[in-house]
Coordinates of C-alpha atoms and ligand atoms in Angstrom, one line a residue:
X1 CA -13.5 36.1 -17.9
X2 CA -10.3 37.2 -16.2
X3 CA -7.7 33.7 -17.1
X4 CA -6.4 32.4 -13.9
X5 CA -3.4 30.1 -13.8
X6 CA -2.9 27.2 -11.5
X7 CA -0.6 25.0 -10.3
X8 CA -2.1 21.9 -9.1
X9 CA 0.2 19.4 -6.6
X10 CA -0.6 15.9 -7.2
X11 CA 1.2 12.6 -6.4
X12 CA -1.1 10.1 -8.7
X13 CA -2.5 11.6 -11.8
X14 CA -5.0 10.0 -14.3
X15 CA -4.1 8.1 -16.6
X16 CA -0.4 7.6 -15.7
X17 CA -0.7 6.9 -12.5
X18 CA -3.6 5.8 -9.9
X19 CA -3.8 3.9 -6.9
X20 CA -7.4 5.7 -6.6
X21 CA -10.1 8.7 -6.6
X22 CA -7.3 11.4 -6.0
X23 CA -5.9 10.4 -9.5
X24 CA -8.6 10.5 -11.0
X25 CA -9.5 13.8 -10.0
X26 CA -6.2 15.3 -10.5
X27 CA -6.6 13.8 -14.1
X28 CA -10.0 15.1 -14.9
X29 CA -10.2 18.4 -13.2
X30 CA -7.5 20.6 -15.5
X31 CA -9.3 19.7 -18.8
X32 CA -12.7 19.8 -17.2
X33 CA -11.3 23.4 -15.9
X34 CA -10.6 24.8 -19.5
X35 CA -13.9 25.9 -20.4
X36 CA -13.6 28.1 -17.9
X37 CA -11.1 30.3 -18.4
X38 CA -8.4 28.2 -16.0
X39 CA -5.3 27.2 -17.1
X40 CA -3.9 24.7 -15.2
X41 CA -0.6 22.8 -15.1
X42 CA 0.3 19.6 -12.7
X43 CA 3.1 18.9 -10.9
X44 CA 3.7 14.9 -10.2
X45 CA 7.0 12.9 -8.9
X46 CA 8.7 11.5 -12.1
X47 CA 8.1 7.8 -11.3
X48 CA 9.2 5.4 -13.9
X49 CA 5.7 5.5 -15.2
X50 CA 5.7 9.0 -15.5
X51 CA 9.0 9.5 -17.4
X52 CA 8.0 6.8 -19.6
X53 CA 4.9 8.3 -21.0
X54 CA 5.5 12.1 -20.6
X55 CA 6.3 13.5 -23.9
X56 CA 7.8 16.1 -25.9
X57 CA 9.5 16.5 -22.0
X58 CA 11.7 19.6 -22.2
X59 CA 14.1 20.3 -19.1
X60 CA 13.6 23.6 -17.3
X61 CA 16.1 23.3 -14.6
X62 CA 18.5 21.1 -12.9
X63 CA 19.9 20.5 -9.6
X64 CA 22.8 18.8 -8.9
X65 CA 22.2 18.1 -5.3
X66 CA 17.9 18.3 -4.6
X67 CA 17.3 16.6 -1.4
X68 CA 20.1 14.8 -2.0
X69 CA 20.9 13.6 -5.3
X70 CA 20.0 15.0 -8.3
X71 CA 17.3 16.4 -10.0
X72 CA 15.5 18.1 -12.8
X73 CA 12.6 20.0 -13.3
X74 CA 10.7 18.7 -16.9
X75 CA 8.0 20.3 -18.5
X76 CA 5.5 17.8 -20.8
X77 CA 2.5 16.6 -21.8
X78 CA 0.1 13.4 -21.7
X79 CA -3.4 13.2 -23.2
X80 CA -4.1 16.4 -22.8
X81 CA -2.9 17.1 -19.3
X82 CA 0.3 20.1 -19.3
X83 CA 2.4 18.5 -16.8
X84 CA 5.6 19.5 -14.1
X85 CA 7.6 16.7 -13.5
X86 CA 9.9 16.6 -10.6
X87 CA 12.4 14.1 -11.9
X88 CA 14.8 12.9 -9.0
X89 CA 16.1 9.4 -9.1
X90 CA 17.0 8.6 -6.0
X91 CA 13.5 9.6 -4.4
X92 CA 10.7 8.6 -6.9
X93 CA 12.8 5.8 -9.8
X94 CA 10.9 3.1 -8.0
X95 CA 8.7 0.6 -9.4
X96 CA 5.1 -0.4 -8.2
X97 CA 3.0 1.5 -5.8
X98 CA 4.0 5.3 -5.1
X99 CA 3.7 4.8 -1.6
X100 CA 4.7 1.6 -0.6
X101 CA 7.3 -1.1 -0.6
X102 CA 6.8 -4.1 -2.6
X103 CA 5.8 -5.6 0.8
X104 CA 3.8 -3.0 1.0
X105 CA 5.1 -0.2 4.1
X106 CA 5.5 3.2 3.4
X107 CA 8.8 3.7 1.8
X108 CA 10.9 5.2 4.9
X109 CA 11.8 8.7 2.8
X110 CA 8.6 8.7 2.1
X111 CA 8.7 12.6 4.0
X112 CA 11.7 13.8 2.1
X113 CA 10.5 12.3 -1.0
X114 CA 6.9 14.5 -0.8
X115 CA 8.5 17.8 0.7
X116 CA 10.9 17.8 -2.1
X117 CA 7.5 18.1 -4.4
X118 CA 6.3 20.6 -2.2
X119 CA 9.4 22.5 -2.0
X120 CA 9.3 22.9 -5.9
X121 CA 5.6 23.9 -6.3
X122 CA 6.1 26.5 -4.0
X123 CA 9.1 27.7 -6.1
X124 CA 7.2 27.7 -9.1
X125 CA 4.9 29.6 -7.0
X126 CA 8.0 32.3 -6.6
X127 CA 8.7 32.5 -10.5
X128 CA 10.9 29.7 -10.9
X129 CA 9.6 28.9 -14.4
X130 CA 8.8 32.5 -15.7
X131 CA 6.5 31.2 -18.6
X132 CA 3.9 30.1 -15.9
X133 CA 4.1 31.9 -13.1
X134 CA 0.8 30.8 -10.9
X135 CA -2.0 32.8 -9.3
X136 CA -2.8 29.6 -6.9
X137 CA -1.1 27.2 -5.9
X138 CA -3.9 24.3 -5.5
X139 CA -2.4 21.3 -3.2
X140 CA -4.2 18.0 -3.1
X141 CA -3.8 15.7 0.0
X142 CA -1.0 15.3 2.2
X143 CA 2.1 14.6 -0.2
X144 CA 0.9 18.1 -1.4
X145 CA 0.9 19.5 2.2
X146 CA 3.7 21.3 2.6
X147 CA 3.5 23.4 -0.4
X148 CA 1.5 26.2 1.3
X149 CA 3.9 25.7 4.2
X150 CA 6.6 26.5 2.2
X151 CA 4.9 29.3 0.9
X152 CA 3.9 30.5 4.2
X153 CA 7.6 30.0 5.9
X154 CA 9.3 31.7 2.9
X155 CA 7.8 35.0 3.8
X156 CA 7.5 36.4 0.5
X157 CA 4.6 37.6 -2.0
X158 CA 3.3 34.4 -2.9
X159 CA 0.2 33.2 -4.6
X160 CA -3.1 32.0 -3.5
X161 CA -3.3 28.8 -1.9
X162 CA -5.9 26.2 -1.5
X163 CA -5.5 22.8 -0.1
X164 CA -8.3 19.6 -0.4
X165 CA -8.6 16.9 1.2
X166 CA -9.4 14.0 -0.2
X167 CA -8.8 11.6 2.7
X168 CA -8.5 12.6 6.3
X169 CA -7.5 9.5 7.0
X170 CA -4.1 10.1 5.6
X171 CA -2.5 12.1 7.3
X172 CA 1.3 12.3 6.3
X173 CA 2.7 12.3 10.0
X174 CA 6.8 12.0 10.7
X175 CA 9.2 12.4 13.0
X176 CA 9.9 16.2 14.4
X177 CA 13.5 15.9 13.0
X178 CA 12.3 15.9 9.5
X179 CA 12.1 19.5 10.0
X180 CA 15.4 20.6 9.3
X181 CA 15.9 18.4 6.9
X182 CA 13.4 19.4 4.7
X183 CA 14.2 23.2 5.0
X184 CA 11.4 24.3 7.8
X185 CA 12.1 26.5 10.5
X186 CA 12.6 24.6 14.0
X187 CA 10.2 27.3 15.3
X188 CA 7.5 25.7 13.5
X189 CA 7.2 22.7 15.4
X190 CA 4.5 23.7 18.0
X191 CA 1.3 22.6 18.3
X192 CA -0.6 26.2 16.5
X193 CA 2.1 25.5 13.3
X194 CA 3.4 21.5 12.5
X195 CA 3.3 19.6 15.3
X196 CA 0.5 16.2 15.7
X197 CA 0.9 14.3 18.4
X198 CA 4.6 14.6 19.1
X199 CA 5.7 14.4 15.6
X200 CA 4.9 16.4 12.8
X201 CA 1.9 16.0 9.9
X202 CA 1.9 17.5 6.0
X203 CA -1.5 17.3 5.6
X204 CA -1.8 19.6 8.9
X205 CA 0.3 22.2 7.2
X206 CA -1.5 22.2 4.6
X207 CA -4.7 23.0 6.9
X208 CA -3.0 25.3 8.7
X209 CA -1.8 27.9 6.4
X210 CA -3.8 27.6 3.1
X211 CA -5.4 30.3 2.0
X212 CA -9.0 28.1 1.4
X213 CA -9.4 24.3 2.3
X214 CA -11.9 22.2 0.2
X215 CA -12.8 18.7 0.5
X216 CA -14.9 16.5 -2.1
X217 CA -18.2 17.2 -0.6
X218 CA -20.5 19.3 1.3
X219 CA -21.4 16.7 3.6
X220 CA -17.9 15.7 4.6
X221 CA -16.9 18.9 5.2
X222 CA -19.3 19.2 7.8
X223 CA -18.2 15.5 9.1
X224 CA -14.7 16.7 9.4
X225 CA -15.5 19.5 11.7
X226 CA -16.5 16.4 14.3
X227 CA -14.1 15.1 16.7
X228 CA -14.5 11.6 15.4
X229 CA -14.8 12.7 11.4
X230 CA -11.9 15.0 12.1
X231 CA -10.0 12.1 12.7
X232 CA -7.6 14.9 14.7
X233 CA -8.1 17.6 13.3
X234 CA -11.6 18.4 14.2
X235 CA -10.9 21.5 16.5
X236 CA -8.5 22.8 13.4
X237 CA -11.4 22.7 11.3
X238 CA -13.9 24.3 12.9
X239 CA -11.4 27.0 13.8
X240 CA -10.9 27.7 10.1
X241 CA -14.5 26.5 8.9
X242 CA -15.2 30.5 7.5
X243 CA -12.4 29.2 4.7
X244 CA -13.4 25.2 4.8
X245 CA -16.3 24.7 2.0
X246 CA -16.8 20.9 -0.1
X247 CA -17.2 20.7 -4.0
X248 CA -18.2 17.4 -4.9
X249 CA -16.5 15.6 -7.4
X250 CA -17.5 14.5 -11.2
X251 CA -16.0 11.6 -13.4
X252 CA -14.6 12.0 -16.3
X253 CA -17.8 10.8 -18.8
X254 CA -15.6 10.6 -21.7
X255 CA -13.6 7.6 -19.7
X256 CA -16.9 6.5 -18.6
X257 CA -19.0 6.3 -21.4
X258 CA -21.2 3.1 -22.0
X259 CA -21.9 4.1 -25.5
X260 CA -18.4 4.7 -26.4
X261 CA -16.4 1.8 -24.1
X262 CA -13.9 0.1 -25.3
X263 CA -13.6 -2.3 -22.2
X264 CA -17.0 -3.6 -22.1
X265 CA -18.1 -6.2 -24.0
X266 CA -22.0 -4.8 -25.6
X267 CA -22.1 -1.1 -25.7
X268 CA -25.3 0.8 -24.8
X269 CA -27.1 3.8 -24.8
X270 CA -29.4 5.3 -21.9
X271 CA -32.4 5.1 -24.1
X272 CA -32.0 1.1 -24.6
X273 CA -30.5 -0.9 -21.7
X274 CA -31.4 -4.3 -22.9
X275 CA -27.3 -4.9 -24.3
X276 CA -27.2 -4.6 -20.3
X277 CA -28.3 -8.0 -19.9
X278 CA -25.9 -9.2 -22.3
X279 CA -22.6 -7.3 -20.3
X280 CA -23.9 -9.1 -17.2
X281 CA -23.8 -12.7 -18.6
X282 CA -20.0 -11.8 -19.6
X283 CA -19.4 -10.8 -16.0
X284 CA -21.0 -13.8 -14.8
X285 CA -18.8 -16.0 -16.9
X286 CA -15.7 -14.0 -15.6
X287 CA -16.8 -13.8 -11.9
X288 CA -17.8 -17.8 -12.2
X289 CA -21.4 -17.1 -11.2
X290 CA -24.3 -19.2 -12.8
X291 CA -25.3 -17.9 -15.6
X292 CA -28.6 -15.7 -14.4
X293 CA -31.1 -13.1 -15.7
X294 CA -33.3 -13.4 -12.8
X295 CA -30.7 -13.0 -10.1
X296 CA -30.0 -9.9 -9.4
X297 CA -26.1 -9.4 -9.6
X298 CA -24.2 -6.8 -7.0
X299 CA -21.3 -5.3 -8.2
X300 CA -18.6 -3.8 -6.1
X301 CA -15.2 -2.4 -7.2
X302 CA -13.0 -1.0 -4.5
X303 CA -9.8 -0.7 -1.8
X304 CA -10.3 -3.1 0.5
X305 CA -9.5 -1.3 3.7
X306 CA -11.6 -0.3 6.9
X307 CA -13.0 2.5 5.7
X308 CA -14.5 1.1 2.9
X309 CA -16.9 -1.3 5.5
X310 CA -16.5 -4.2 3.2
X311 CA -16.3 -6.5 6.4
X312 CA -19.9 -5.7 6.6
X313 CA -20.5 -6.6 3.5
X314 CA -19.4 -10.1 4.3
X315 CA -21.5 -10.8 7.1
X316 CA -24.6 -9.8 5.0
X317 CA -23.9 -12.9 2.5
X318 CA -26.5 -15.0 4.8
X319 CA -28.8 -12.3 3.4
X320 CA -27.4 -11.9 -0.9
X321 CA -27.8 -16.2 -0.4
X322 CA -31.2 -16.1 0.8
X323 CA -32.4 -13.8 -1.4
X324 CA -31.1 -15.4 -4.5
X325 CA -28.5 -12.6 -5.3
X326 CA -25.0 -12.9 -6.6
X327 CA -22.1 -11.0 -5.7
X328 CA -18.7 -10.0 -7.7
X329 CA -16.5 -8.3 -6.3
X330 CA -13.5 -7.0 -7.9
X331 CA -11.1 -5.6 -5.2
X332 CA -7.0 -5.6 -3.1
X333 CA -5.7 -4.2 0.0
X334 CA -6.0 -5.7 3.2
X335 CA -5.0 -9.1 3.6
X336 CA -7.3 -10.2 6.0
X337 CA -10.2 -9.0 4.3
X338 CA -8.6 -10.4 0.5
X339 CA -8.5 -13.8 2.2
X340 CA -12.1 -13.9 3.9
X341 CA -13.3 -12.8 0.5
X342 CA -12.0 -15.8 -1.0
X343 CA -12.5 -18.3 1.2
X344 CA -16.7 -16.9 0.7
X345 CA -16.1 -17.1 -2.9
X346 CA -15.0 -20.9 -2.5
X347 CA -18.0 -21.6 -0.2
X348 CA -20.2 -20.5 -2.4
X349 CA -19.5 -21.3 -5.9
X350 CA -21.6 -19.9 -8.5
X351 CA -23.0 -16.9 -5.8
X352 CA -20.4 -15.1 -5.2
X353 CA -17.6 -14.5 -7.0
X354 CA -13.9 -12.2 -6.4
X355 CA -11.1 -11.2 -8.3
X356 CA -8.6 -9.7 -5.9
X357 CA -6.6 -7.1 -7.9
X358 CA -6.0 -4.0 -9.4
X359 CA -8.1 -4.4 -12.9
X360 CA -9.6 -1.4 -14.4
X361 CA -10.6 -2.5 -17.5
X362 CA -12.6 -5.5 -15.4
X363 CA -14.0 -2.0 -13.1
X364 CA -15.8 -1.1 -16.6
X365 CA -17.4 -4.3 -17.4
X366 CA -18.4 -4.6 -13.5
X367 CA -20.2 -1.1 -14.1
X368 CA -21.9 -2.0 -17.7
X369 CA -23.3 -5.8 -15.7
X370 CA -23.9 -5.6 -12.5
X371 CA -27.2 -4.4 -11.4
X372 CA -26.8 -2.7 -8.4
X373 CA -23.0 -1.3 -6.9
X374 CA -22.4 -1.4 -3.7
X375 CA -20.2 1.1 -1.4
X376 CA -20.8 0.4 1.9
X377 CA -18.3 2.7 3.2
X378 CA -17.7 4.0 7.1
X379 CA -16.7 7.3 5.7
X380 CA -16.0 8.4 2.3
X381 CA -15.1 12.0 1.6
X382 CA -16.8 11.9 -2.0
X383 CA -16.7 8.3 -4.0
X384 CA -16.5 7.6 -7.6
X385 CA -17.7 4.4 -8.0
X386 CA -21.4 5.4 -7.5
X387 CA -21.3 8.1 -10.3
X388 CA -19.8 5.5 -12.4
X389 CA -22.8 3.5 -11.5
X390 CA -25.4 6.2 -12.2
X391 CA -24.0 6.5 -15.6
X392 CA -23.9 3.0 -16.4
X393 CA -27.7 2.2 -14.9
X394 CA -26.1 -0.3 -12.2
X395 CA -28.1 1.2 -8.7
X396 CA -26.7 2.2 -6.3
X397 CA -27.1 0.7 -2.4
X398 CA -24.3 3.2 0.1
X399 CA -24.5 4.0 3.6
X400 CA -25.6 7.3 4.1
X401 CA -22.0 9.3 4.7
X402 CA -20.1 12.0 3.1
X403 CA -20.7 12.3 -1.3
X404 CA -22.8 9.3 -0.8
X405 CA -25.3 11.0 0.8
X406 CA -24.9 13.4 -1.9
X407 CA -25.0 11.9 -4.7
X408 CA -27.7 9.6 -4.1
X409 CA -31.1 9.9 -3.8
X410 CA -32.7 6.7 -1.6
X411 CA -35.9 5.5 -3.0
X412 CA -37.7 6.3 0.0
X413 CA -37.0 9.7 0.1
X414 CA -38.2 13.3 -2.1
X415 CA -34.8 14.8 -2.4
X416 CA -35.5 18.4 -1.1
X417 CA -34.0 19.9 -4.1
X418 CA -36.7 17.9 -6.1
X419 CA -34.2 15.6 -7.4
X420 CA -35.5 11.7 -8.4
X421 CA -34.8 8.6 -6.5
X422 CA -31.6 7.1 -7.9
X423 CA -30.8 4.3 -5.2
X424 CA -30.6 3.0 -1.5
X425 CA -29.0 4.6 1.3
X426 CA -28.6 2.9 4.9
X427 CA -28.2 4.1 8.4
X428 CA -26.4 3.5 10.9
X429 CA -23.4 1.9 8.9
X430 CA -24.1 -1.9 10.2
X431 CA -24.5 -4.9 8.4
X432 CA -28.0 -4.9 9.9
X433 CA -29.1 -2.0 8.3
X434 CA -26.9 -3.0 4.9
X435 CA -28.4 -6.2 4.6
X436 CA -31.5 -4.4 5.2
X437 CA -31.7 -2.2 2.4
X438 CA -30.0 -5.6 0.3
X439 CA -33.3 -7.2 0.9
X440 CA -35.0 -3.8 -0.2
X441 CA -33.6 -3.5 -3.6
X442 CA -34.4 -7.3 -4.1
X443 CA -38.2 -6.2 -3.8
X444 CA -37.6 -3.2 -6.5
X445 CA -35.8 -5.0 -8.3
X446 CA -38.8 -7.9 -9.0
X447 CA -40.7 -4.7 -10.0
X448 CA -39.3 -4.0 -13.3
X449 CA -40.5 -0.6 -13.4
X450 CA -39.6 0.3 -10.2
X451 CA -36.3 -1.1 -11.5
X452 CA -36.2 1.3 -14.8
X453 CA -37.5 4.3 -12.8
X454 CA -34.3 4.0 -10.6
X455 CA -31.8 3.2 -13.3
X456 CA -33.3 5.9 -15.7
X457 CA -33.0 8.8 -13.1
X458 CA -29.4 7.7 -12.5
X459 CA -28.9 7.5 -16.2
X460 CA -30.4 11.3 -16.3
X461 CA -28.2 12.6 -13.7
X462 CA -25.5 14.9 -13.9
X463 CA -21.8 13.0 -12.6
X464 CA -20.0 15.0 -15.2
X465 CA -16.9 17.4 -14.3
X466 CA -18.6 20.6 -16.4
X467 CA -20.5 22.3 -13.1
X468 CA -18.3 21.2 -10.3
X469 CA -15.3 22.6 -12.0
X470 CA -16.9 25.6 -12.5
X471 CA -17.4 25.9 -8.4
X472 CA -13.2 25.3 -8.3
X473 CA -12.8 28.3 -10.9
X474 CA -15.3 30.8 -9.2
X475 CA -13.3 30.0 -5.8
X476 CA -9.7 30.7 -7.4
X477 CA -11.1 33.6 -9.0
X478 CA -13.0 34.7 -5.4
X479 CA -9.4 34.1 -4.1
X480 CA -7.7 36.4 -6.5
X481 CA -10.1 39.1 -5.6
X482 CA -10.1 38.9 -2.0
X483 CA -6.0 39.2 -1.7
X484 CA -5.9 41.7 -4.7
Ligands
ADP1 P1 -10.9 5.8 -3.1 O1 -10.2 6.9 -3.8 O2 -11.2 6.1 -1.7 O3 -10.3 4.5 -3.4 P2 -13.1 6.4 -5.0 O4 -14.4 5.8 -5.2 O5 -13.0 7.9 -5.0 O6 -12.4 5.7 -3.8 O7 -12.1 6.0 -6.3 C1 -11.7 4.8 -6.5 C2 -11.3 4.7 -8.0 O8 -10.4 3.6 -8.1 C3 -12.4 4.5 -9.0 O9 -12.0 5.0 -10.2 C4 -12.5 3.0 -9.0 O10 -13.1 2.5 -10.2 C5 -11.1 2.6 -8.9 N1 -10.8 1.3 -8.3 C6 -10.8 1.0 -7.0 N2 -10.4 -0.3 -6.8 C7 -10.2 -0.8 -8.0 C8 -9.8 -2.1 -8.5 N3 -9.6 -3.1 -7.7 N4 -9.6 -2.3 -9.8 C9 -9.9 -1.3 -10.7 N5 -10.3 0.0 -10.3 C10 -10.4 0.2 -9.0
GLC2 C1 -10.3 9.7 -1.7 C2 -11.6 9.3 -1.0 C3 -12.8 9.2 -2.0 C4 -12.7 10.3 -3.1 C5 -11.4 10.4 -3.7 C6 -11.3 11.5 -4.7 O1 -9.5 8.6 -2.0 O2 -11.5 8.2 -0.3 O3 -14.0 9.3 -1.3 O4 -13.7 10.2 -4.0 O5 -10.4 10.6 -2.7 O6 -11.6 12.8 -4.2

């Protein structure tokens, strides 16, 4: 096995920092990648949480004006993960969120503060650290974007690139003057290079010039070739669908582990689920929810934002009340949805229960308690939650989009690859059709071996990291041979 060495481009890595999925990825991918033959290093802003726990951090290079202040280049390490920090005060020591204000808008630098990453993957691309000079340079969502612009506009050899999207939605658009500020050639900004819409968008450079684009699953990359999935850049993607291909994602199932979890509160293995039981009367206490065996208890742990459909969710409590189930939802973002989510809670005390907030050790229990998980997302390019699920015998109930019509098999369906029924999918994304397939897994789950069946062929499925990072090495090492 020839080694290949990569540079991956993150803005939120696992476990130092995570606002969602992308860090988790970006944490779990380079260790999962080892075993074959890849090594990989990370790149990440040095936000106060990074330069706290990065250790052994050795400086490779300083700048005494980088974008405007300035700024080092570090080299270190955390749990495993061989990291690049980009450490430059004045853009990234900030506390809180690594987007957003403490009132939550985009910090206004927010384009300077990612094309300065960028700008120094893409010289590490060039040589810059001559220890680890990279074969591809792997960027991961928009704040990543510009690195294979960069390399592109620099007009020297260069390695591979290969940009995945993990969110379409985000899209990293600015205003056209960023351009020279940031080092890009004016003569970029038409509408076949940088331009969206007037201004300019990272995550469309990134489309635009790397060498392969991924996204977290087969069946949203096929969405995102739609005008409406494309969200924009529909007509881009089909244009370079020959390089466009989706690897699903895996969790990490040494984090996830119900025999080994530190956060829940009866551990179990897949053989014996009974210590289940015990996990859900925990949540119930937590959640305020009677104290049940019989009821059959949704779980749902997520961002509370449109694309997650958890307004449809709300109107199909008529439906979890008549049907004597319980919800508890652990969840923050939108305010709007936050406070309808409460007030439901308070109208219905002892059914359904909400912690707004960021809590992942409170995300484990929720896994190892509730019986069925529920993503009832618009769109979702891959999802985690449900694999947690799977691995933790809570079923899952998704609408049938992107990796959650790949990663689950519905009940009513013989997956054509032979696979067994794991959970229930709905269609269209409505509340009709959720609270339909509610009221569905309330039958199955009366039938206690229906019940097993499901959470025993979730239990026996493969959410792990091992194959689907083999698909990332065979496509750096396809790159390699393809430019050779
Ligand atoms: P997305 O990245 O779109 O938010 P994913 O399902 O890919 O969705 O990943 C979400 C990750 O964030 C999962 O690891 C999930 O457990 C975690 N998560 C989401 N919301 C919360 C929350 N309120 N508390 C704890 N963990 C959360
Ligand atoms: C994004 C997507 C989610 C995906 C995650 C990791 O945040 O919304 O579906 O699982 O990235 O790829």
């Amino acid at each position: 096995m020839t080694p290949v060495r990569v540079l991956a481009v993150a803005s939120e890595v696992y476990p130092i920092v995570k606002t969602g999925g992308l860090a988790d990825v970006a944490g779990a991918l380079p260790i999962a990648l080892k075993a074959h033959g890849v090594e990989m290093r990370t790149l990440m802003p040095g936000y106060p949480d990074v330069m706290r726990l990065v250790s052994g951090a050795a400086e490779l290079r300083t700048w005494p004006d980088y974008f405007g202040g300035p700024g080092r280049l570090l080299a270190g390490s955390h749990e495993g993960l061989d990291l690049f920090v980009l450490d430059v005060p004045h853009l990234y020591a900030r506390p809180g969120n690594p987007y957003v204000t403490s009132e939550g808008v985009d910090w206004p630098d927010n384009g300077v503060r990612f094309a300065a990453l960028s700008r120094v993957a893409a010289d590490i691309g060039h040589g810059l650290v001559p220890t680890f000079v990279p074969d591809v340079v792997h960027a991961h969502d928009w704040q990543a974007g510009l690195a294979p612009a960069y390399l592109h506009y620099d007009n020297r050899p260069r390695p591979a690139t290969v940009m995945t999207i993990h969110n379409m939605a985000y899209q990293g658009k600015f205003a056209p003057e960023l351009i020279g500020a940031i080092g890009l050639p004016w003569g970029a900004f038409n509408v076949n290079e940088l331009e969206y819409f007037g201004g300019i968008s990272f995550l469309k450079a990134g489309l635009q010039f790397a060498d392969r684009i991924t996204t977290v699953s087969p069946t949203y990359a096929r969405e995102i070739q739609s005008d409406e999935g494309g969200m924009g850049f529909g007509g881009l993607l089909r244009a370079r669908a020959s390089v466009l291909s989706g690897i699903l994602n895996g969790i990490d199932i040494s984090v996830w582990n119900p025999q080994d979890d530190p956060h829940i509160a009866y551990r179990y293995g897949a053989e014996d689920l009974t210590f289940r039981a015990a996990n859900k009367a925990v949540l119930q206490q937590q959640f305020n929810l009677d104290s049940s065996d019989e009821a059959p208890l949704l779980g749902v742990i997520s961002r509370l934002s449109w694309q997650k459909g958890l307004d449809l969710l709300l109107e199909a409590i008529p439906t979890i009340l008549r049907e004597g189930m319980q919800l508890a939802l652990l969840g923050s973002g939108d305010r709007d949805l936050q406070d309808r989510y409460q007030a439901a809670a308070r109208a219905n005390p002892g059914r359904i229960g909400v912690v707004i907030g960021y809590d992942e050790i409170l995300a484990h229990l929720l896994q190892a308690g509730s019986d069925a998980l529920i993503v009832p997302s618009r769109f979702e390019p891959c999802g985690l939650t449900q694999l947690c699920a799977l691995r933790y015998g809570a079923v899952p109930i998704v609408s049938r989009v992107g990796g959650l019509e790949d990663t689950i098999v519905d009940v009513g369906e013989a997956d054509a690859s032979g696979r067994d029924a794991t959970g229930f999918k709905f269609a269209p994304v409505t509340a009709e059709a959720l609270a339909g397939s509610l009221r569905k897994a309330n039958t199955a789950f009366h039938d206690k071996p229906t019940w097993r069946r499901l959470q025993r062929n979730g239990l026996a499925t493969d959410v792990s990291w091992r194959g689907r990072a083999g698909e990332y090495a065979a496509l750096y090492r396809d790159l390699m041979t393809s430019r050779a």
